[in-house]
């Protein structure tokens, strides 16, 4: 039975930075079961005091409690620091050194990251998402000239999540197109994609994984048979090689990794919002 | 003309942690124009040496260069540290202290965060995304009992992005429903939503902002008129109040903030992938 430890992510805004940093560090300790709580929007001394009470209650059993905090307001931080917990604060750790290197004073204003959006960038992010939804699964051929990338793959290989992720997280215009049996039998790319060959990126999975996913969709169907999965994946890979389309076997990859690989491969600038 | 500084985000995997941490810190220095480069998948000494060359080239003009690095392999990090740059590394800063607090040795294995997905969690994330796409804009009434949250708002108030964000980033099953003029004239919630009242969350915007967004969609239309926007937003707000539906004016909020507020308000556990 693994050791349990309580972890709090504290923020004056969303808590995304505290969570991302904290989870990345905690992932280095996999014998411990972490019980995570995110407390966002701690933007007043009252909320800070209430947070300290919550944490001290959690710490009352005497076991070590860990805090990752990204609040920037000095008064609020000095209150949060009174918690009975180990306090990890990247602003404390890095801002003084950054001020030296950059020869600038920091703002000490809360919630710049993930804060009030620049309207133009917000629009472009929404446009990217709308484009990617409308160009999901080969729904339309219109406007592909605007696409940053066009993801190809057999059905159920994970085109949609990676495209929506790149749209939402990085403001990229992502289309995706399912390779059909017709494409595989003719062994040719759909005509309307030929002119956009440079935008194409292919996905494959292991046949076992694809079978498992399709089986959940249509149990016992030909579509879900191992033989059919092997056929489609093999044809897809040959197609990618024939047309020099970069591709990856994403069986063991997270959506974030697939997206990063595609952006890296295509030299796409990743915006952060 | 603002001071320019080059920033590199280095990682053995996606670079998401380095970017999130770095951008959050850099957002405290808004008089400086940062030129950001993310170099992911630095997972071999060769790639590390190539990275150092890239960075030293960027630093050759003598201006300070900043690195945020989250690689965990000691050999790779020792190579990266040879770069002519200020090196910020949360693993160096925090892992020793975490090892003390947790009384455990860390793994020093790369890419646990955003790394190879647990199949079950991957599935639930994909299921959440599929559910949210199928339940976008009131497309279907089926399966609403499975929804974690149902977002209500007049057309173009930003229901879709926040729902897809919560699905992709936190594995939540999110439906959204557009309040129509019919709903507003009857001043009643759609019948099929009544039984799910406890799952509802409302959005409004400022009328000026909504007009601006709709104007881009349908210039000069009644739909985009300030008067129509005022009417719909006013009716929506009254509806939220009448049925005790929590709501927020998201005019000045980012997608991340709206999502965080909804999850916080509804007590929804946020998964991180």
Coordinates of C-alpha atoms in Angstrom, one line a residue, chain A residues 22 35 54 58 62 81 104-105 110-111 115-116 132 135 139 141 155 158 174 190 193 206 220 222 228 232 258-259 264:
Chain A
X22 CA 4.0 20.5 -9.5
X35 CA -3.9 13.6 -3.2
X54 CA -7.9 24.5 4.9
X58 CA -5.2 18.8 6.0
X62 CA 1.1 15.3 11.2
X81 CA 3.5 30.9 3.8
X104 CA 14.2 45.1 -15.0
X105 CA 11.9 45.1 -11.9
X110 CA -1.3 38.8 -10.3
X111 CA -2.6 36.7 -13.1
X115 CA -5.2 36.2 -17.6
X116 CA -7.4 38.6 -19.5
X132 CA -10.6 22.6 -36.8
X135 CA -12.5 20.5 -40.9
X139 CA -16.1 17.1 -43.5
X141 CA -12.6 20.5 -48.7
X155 CA -10.5 5.8 -38.7
X158 CA -6.7 9.8 -32.9
X174 CA -5.8 22.0 -38.2
X190 CA -7.5 12.1 -52.6
X193 CA -5.2 16.9 -51.0
X206 CA -0.3 -0.6 -33.5
X220 CA -17.4 -8.2 -33.6
X222 CA -15.2 -6.6 -39.8
X228 CA -8.9 -5.2 -41.2
X232 CA -5.5 -0.4 -43.2
X258 CA 1.8 13.9 -30.8
X259 CA 1.0 17.6 -31.1
X264 CA 8.2 20.4 -34.5

